[in-house]
XYZ file of C-alpha atoms in Angstrom:
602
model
C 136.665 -30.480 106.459
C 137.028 -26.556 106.799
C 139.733 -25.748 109.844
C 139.120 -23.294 112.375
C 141.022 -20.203 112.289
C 141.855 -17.983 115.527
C 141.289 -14.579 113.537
C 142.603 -11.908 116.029
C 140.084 -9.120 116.229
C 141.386 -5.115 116.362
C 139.861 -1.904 116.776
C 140.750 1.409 115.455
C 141.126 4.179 118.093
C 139.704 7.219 116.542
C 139.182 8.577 120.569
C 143.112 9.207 120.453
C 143.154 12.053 118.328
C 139.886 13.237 119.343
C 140.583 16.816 120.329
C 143.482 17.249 117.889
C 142.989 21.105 115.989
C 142.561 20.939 112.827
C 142.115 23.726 110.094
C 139.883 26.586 110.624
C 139.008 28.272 107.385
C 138.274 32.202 108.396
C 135.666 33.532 105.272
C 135.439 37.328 105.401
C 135.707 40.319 102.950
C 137.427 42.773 106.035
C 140.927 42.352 105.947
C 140.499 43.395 109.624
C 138.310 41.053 110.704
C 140.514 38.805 108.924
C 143.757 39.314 110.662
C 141.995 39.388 114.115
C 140.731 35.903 113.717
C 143.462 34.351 112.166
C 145.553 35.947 114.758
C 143.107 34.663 117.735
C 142.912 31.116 116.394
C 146.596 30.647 114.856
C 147.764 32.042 118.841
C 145.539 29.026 120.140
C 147.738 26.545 118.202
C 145.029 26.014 115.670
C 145.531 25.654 111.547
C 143.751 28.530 110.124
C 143.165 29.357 106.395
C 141.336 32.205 104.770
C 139.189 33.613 102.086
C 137.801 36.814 100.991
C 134.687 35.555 99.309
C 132.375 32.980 99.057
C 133.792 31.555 95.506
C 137.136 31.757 97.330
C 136.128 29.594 100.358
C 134.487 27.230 97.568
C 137.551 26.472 95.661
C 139.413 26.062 99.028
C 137.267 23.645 99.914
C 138.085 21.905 97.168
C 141.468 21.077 97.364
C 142.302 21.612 101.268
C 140.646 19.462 104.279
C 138.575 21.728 106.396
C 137.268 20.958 109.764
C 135.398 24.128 110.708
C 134.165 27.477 108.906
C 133.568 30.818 110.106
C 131.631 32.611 107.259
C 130.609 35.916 107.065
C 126.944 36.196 106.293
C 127.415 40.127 104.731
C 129.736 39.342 101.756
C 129.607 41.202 98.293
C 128.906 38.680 95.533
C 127.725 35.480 96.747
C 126.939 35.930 100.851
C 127.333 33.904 103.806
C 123.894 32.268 103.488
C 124.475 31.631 99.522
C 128.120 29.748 100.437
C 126.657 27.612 103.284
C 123.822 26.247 101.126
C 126.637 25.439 98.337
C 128.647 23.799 101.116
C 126.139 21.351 102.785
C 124.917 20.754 98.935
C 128.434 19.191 98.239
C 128.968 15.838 99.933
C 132.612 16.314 100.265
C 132.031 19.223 102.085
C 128.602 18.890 103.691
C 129.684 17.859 107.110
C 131.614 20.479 107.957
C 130.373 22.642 111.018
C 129.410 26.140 109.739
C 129.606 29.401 112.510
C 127.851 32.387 110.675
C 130.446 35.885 111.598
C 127.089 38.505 111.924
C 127.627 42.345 113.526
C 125.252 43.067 116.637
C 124.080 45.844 114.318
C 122.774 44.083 111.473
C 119.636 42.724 110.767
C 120.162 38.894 110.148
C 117.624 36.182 110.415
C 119.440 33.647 112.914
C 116.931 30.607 112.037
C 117.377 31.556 108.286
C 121.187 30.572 109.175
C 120.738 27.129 111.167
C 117.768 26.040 108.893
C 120.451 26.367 106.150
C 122.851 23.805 108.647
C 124.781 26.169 110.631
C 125.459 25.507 114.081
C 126.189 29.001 115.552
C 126.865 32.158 115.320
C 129.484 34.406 116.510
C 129.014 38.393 116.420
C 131.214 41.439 116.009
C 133.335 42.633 117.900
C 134.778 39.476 118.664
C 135.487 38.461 122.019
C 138.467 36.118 122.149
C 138.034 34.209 124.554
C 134.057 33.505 123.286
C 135.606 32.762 119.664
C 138.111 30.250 121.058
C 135.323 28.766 123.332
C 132.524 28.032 120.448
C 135.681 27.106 118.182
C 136.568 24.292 120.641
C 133.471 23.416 121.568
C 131.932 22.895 118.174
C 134.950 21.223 116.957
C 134.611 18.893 119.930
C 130.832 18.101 119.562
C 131.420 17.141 115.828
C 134.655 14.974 116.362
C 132.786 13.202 119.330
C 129.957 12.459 117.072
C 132.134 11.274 114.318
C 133.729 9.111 117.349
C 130.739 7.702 118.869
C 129.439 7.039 114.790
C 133.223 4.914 114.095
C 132.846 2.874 117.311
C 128.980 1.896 116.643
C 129.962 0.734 113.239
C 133.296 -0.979 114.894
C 131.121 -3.008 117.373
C 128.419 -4.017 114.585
C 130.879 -5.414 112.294
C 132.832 -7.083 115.607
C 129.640 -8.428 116.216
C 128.959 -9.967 112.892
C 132.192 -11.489 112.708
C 131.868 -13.089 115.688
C 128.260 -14.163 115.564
C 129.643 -15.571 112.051
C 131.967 -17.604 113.512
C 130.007 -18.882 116.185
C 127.860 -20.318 113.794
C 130.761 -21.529 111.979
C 132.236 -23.331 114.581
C 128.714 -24.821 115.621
C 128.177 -26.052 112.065
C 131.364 -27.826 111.890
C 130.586 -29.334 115.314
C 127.076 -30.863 114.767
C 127.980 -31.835 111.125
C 131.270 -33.387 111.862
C 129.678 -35.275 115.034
C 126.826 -36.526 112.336
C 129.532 -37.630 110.104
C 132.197 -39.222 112.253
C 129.978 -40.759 114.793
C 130.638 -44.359 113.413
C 133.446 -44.877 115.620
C 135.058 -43.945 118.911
C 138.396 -42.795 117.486
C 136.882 -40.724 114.730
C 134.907 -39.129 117.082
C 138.200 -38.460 120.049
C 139.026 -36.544 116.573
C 136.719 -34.770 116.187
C 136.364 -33.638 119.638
C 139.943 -32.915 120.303
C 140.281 -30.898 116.785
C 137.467 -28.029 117.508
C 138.430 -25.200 119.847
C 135.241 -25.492 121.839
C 135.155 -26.906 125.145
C 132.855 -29.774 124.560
C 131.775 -32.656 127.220
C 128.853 -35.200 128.400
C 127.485 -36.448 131.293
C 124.671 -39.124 132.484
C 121.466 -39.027 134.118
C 122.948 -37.821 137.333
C 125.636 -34.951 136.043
C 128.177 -37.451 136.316
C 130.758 -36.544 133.203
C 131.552 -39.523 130.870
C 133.653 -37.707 128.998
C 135.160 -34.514 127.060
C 137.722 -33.023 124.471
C 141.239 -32.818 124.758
C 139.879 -28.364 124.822
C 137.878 -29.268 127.857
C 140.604 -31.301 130.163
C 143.239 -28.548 129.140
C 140.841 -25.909 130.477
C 140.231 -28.011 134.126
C 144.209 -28.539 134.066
C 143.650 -32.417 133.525
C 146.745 -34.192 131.364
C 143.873 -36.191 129.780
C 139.916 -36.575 128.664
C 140.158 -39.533 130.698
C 140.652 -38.491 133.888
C 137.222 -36.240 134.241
C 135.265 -39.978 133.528
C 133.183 -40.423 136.648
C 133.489 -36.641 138.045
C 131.180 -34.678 139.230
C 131.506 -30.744 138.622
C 132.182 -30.667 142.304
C 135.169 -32.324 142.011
C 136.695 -30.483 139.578
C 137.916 -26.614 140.389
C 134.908 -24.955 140.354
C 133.396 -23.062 143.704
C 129.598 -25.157 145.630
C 128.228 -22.265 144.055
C 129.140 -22.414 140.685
C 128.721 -26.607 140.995
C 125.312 -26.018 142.223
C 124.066 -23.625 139.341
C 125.686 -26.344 136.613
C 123.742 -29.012 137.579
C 120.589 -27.381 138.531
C 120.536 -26.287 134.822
C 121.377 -30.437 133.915
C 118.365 -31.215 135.533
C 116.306 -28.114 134.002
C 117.144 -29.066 130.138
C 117.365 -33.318 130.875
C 113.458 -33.030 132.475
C 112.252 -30.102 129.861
C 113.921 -32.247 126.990
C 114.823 -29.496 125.265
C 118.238 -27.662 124.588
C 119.059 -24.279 125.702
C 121.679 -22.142 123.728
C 123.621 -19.532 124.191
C 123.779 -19.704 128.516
C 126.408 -16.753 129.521
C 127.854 -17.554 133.088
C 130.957 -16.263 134.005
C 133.632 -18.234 136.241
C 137.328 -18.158 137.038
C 140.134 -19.997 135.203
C 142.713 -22.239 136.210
C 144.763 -19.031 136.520
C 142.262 -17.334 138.945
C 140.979 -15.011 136.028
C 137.505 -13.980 135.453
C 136.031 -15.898 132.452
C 133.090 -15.678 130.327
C 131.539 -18.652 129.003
C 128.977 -19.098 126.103
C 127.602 -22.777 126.649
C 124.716 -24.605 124.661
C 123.709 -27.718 126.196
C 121.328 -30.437 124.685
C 119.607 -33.593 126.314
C 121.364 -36.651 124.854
C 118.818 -39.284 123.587
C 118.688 -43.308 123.288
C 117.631 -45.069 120.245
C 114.033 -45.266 122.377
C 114.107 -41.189 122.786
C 114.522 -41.425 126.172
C 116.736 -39.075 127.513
C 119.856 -40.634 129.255
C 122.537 -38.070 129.652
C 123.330 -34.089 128.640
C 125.821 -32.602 126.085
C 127.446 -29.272 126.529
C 129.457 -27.197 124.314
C 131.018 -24.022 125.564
C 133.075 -21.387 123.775
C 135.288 -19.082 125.744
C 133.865 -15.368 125.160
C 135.993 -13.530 127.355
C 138.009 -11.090 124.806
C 134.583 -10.680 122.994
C 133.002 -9.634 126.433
C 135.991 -7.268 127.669
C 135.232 -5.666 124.108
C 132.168 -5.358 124.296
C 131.842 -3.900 128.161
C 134.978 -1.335 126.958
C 133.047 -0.187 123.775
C 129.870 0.117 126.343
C 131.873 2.382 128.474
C 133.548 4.545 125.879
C 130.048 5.016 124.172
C 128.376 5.741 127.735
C 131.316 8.639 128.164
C 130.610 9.740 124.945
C 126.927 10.693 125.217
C 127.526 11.469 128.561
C 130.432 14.357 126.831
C 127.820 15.008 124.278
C 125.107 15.847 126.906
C 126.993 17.938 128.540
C 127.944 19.905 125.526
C 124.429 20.871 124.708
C 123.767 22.017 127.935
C 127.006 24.269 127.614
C 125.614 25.339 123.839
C 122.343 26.345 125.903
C 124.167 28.102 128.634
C 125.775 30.446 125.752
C 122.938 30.867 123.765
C 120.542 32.133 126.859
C 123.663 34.188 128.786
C 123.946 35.831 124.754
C 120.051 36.113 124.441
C 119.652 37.557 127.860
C 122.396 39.899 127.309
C 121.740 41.363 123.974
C 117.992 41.388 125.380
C 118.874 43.199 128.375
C 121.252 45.743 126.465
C 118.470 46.784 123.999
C 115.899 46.804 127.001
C 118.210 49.332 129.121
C 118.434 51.180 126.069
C 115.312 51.999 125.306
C 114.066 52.798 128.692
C 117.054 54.848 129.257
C 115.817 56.876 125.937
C 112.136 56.850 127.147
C 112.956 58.437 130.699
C 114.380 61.334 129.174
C 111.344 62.891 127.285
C 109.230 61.386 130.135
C 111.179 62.908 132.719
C 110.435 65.968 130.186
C 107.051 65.701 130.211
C 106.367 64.779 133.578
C 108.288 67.758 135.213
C 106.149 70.147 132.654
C 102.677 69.027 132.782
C 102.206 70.789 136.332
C 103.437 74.124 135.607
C 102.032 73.855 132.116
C 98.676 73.701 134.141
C 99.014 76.450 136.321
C 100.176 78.426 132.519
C 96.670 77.634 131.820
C 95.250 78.296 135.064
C 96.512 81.675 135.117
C 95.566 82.487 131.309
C 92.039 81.728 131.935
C 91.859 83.762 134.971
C 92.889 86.889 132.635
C 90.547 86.170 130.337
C 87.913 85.970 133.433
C 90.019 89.601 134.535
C 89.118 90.931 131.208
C 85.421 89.956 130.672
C 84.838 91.986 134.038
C 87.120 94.642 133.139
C 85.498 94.812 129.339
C 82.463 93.517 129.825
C 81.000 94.667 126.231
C 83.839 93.019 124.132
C 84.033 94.272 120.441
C 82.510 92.019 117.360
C 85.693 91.072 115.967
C 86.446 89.413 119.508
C 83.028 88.296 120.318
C 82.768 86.392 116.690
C 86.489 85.008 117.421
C 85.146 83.748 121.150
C 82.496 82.201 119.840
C 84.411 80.289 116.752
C 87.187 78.616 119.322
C 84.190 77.867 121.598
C 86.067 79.669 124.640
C 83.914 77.906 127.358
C 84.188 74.579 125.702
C 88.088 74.865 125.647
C 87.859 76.462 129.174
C 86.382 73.021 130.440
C 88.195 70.306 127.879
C 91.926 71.781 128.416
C 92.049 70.634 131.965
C 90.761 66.944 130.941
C 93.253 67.140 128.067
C 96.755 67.562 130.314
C 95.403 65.365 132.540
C 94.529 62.743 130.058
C 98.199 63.544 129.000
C 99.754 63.157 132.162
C 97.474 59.908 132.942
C 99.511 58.871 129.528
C 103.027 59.999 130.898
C 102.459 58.041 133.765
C 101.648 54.774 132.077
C 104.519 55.338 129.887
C 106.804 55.502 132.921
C 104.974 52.137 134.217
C 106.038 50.855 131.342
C 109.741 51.498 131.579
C 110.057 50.649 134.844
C 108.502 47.409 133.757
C 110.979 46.769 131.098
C 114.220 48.011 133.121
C 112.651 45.245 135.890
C 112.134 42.544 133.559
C 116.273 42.439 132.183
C 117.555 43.591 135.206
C 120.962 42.396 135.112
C 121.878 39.609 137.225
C 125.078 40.051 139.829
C 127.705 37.174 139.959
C 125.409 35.866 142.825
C 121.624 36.040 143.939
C 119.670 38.992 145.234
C 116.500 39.149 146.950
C 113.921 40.002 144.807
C 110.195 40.207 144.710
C 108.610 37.307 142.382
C 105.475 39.394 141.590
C 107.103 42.321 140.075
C 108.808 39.722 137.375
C 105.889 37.908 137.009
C 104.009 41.557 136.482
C 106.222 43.091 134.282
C 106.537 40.018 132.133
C 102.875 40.326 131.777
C 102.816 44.231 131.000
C 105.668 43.208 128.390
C 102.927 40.490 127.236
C 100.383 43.028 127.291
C 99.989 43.656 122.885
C 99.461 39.856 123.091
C 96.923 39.753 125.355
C 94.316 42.435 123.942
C 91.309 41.661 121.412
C 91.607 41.635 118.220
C 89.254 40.756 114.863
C 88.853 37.322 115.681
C 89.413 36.685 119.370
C 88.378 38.572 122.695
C 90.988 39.799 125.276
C 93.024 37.041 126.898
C 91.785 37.058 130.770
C 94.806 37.024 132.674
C 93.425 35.975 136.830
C 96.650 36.868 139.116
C 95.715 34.871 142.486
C 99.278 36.154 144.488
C 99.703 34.579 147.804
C 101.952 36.076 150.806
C 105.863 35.344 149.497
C 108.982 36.397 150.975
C 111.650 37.854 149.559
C 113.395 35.379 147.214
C 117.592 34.719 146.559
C 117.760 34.099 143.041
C 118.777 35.626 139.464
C 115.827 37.639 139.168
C 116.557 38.122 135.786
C 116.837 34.795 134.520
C 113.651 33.917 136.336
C 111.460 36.985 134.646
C 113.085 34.863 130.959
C 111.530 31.597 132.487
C 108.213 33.293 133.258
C 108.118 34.843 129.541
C 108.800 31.735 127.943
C 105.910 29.948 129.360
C 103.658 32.566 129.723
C 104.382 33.664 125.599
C 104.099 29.431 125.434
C 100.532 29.855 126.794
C 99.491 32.799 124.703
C 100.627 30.431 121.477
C 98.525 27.866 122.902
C 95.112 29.415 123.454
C 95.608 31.192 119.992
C 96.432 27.589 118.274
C 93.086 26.724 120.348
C 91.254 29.332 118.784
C 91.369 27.825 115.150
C 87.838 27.055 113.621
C 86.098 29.284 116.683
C 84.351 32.143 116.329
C 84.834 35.460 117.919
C 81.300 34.757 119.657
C 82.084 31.478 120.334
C 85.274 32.357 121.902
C 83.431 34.835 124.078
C 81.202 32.317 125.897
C 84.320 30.490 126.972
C 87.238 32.924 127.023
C 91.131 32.167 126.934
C 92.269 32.511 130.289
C 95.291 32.197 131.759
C 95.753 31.633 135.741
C 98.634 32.755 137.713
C 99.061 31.594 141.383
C 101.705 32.387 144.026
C 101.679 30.375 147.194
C 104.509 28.947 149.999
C 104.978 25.417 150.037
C 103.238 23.693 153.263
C 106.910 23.297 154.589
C 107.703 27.097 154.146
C 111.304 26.075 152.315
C 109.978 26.885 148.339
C 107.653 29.301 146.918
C 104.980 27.438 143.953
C 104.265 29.739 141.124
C 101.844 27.725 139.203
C 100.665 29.550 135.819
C 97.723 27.452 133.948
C 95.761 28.156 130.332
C 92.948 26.647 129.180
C 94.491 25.419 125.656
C 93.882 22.449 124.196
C 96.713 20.708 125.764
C 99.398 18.463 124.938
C 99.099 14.812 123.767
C 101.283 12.123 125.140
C 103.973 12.125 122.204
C 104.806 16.082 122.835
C 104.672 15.316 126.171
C 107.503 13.443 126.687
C 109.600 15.711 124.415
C 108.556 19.174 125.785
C 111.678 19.888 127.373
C 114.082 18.229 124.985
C 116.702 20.426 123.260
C 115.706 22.022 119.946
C 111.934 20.504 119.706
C 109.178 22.748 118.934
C 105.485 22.180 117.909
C 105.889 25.857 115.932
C 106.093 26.130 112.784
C 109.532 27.351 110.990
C 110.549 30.705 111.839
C 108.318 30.574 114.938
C 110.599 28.563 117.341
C 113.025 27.360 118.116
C 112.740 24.916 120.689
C 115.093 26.181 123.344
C 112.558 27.764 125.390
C 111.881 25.455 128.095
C 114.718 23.516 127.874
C 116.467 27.459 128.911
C 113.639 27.366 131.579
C 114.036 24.041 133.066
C 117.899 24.897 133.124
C 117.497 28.140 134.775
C 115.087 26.418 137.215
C 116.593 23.674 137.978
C 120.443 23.411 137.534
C 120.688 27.481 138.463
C 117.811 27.770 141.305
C 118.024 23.767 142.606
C 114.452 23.986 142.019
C 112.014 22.232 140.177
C 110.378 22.561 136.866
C 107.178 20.148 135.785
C 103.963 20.398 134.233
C 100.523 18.470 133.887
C 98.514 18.711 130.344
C 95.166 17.278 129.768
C 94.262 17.163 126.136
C 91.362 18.992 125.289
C 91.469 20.974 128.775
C 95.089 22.682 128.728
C 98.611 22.533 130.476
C 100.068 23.774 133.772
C 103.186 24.829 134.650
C 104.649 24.121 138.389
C 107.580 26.001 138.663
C 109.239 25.892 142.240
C 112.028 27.848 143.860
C 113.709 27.613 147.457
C 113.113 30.105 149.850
């Protein structure tokens, strides 16, 4: 007969070195740029190593652990994008968190770089402090998920092994009871051998006996002594004695046996135990059933396990969750910055030649004004004008231009004007938000997002103008970011436009005429005058259960590559919510369209 073995079970504790620095290979062909980084990261107590070129970083990679790159993506030779698809094509290597190094000032495609498996991107200049922080972050998102990855794997095999010897021990049990049951002694054996906790009662959950395992767990010197017992008189609470032989009664009247019963109870110590018991109705040579047998294994180390793996893997996702929202919060604060900066930029440039204009158009007028009236002074004065200035009047068409200059300076100041509209929409739009909130007016974001808008919204070959219907209520003045709120309006009003145009597929521009894209904006104050409703509705062909309950996730999109990049409401709902204490939500019916709720204390 096979013995049992008390195989002690260990786990590997990969959390302990879980934030450790490790090496940071720097690949750039600025010696500059170079030293700087090395200088920032070695300062910051982390490894760093460098190369000048893509081959370099290769054969590095090759012969040195790595656990993070910063690559250049404008390299002579072989670039940045050229080395990362090398990297993640090499298994060795493939794991290994890429951050692209790009300038502000050149052109790079960004979702070229994290459909090739970066994760970031860091830009030059470099900001210290913003190098160290996606450094550490990164590092810690991919050594958590390495973590959390070693643990699952820790607890399957634990599981496995145990589940194994469970059914180990339970084979050797009901085969060694078959085979030794001939006599008494042979059985006492038996019974007194295994490490289970094994014992039978009668008809009325009186014991008639147990293993030497069982007595040494109630503190009794001998098997013998539990004959005639009742679990109330051993040292077990009413409670506890009541739930034991309610379940007797349950399996002896069902007739059938019910494994694997978890209950947990105290030793003869006063510790907290878990039990795994199997009981099955014990039957006469007639079938009838005239008593109960139990078997229990103690399960507490397995359980403790099991609840501290639980834990650790709870405070892992919970770590990981909160990482991506920090990897949002730096990708919008970077978006909305580099938005804003290009924004101010331009409208700062378009002011000046409007300014130009505008100041110039009057007296250019009253130029004209005054011209004409010395052409009217010399038609009296010289009222019979020669032929060569007669045939000259009558090629420029002198009473035609007399008429059509006016129209024409006004027509250009009409355009100066709308020009200036348009600035002051874009300068409102990325306003820069202060360290705290301002009173703002929700229209004018919601009205210069839709001027921005405005190039998506007109008719083209296949498809009519998108009706935009603005139905503003009466709002207050409202505390918030007002620039972060004009990003949450553009994302879902830009969502919208992609939606009615996905809508128009397989229509016809007539078609589309007789029921137009629309989009419907409305403005209201909540009936209990503490939160203003913006609610902004299309008439796609809204969203089917599956995309439903990912629209807000981080990273999903229903564009195609290149198109998006599924941040955009995830930003919004983060803005709204976590920023504003509001409250972002939306209702889709397919076939109908989708509306956004977005709501923001007053």
């Amino acid at each position: 007969m096979t013995a049992f073995s008390r195989n002690s079970i260990t786990f590997n504790n990969p959390v302990s070195n879980l934030f450790d620095n490790g090496i940071i290979l720097i690949v750039d062909d600025v010696p500059n740029n170079l030293k700087v980084l090395s200088d920032t990261l070695a300062n910051a107590g982390f490894e760093v190593a460098i190369a000048t070129s893509g081959e370099g970083a290769l054969q590095q990679l090759e012969h040195a652990p790595v656990s993070l790159i910063l690559l250049d993506v404008m390299m002579p030779g072989m670039n940045g994008f050229e080395t990362c698809q090398h990297i993640k094509a090499n298994p060795k290597t493939q794991n290994i968190p890429i951050i692209f190094i790009t300038a502000l000032t050149e052109s790079v495609n960004k979702v070229t770089g994290f459909e090739l498996g970066a994760i970031d991107y860091i830009t030059k200049p470099f900001q210290q402090s913003e190098v160290l922080a996606r450094v550490r972050t990164h590092l810690k998102l991919n050594q958590l998920s390495q973590s959390l990855e070693t643990r699952n794997t820790e607890l399957q095999q634990l599981t496995e092994q145990l589940e194994q010897r469970v059914a180990e021990r339970n084979q050797e049990l009901f085969a060694s009871i078959e085979t030794l049951k001939q006599t008494q002694q042979l059985m006492r054996l038996v019974f007194d051998t295994i490490p289970h906790l094994v014992g039978w009662k009668d008809i009325n959950s009186v014991y008639l006996g147990c293993n030497q395992s069982f007595a040494d767990a109630l503190n009794l010197s001998s098997p013998d002594e539990i004959v005639g017992k009742t679990d109330y008189d051993l040292q077990t609470s009413k409670e506890e004695s009541d739930w034991f032989v309610m379940c007797d009664r349950r399996i002896m009247e069902s007739g059938r046996a019910e494994f694997h019963i978890i209950e947990q109870s105290r030793g003869a110590d006063g510790q907290q135990v878990w039990l795994d018991t199997s009981k099955m109705p014990l039957r006469d040579a007639k079938g009838n059933v005239f008593g109960i047998l139990l078997v229990t294994e103690d399960i507490t180390k397995r359980q403790l396990a099991q609840e501290e793996l639980k834990q650790q893997k709870q405070n892992l996702e919970e770590a990981l969750v909160e990482l991506q929202g920090t990897q949002v919060q730096l990708i919008q604060s970077e978006k909305m910055s580099a938005l804003g900066n290009l924004v101010a930029g331009v409208a700062h440039e378009i002011n000046n030649p409007v300014g130009f204009l505008g100041g110039n158009i009057q007296p250019a007028l009253d130029y004209i004004k005054d011209i004409f009236g010395l052409i009217d002074l010399y038609q009296q004065e010289y009222s019979t004008p020669s032929s060569i200035i007669q045939d000259e009047i009558e090629a420029i068409d002198l009473n035609y231009i007399r008429e059509d200059l006016p129209k024409l300076v006004s027509s250009m100041r009409e355009g100066v004007k709308r020009i200036r509209d348009i600035s002051t929409s874009l300068r409102t739009f990325s306003r820069a938000d202060s360290d705290r909130p301002i009173a703002c007016n929700i229209h004018d974001g919601i009205d210069s997002t839709i001027l921005i808008l405005k190039h998506r919204l007109k008719a083209s070959e296949t498809r009519p103008e998108i009706q935009v219907i603005k139905e503003y209520g009466q709002l207050p003045l409202v505390e918030c970011f007002a620039g972060q709120l004009n990003q949450v309006f553009m994302n879902i009003l830009a969502n919208a436009i992609d939606a009615l145009e996905e809508s128009n597929t397989g229509r016809g521009f007539e078609e589309i005429k007789i029921n137009p894209n629309r989009i419907t904006i409305i403005t209201q104050v909540s009936d209990n005058k503490q939160e203003i409703i913006v609610n902004i509705k299309d008439n796609g062909k809204g969203m089917n259960a599956q995309i439903k309950s990912k629209v807000f996730d981080h990273l999903f999109t229903t564009k195609a590559v290149g198109k998006g990049t599924g941040l955009g409401l995830a930003i919004a709902r983060q803005i709204v919510e976590e920023i504003h204490g509001g409250k972002l939500s939306f209702n889709s019916v397919l076939g109908e369209g989708t509306e956004f709720f977005i709501k923001i204390p007053v």
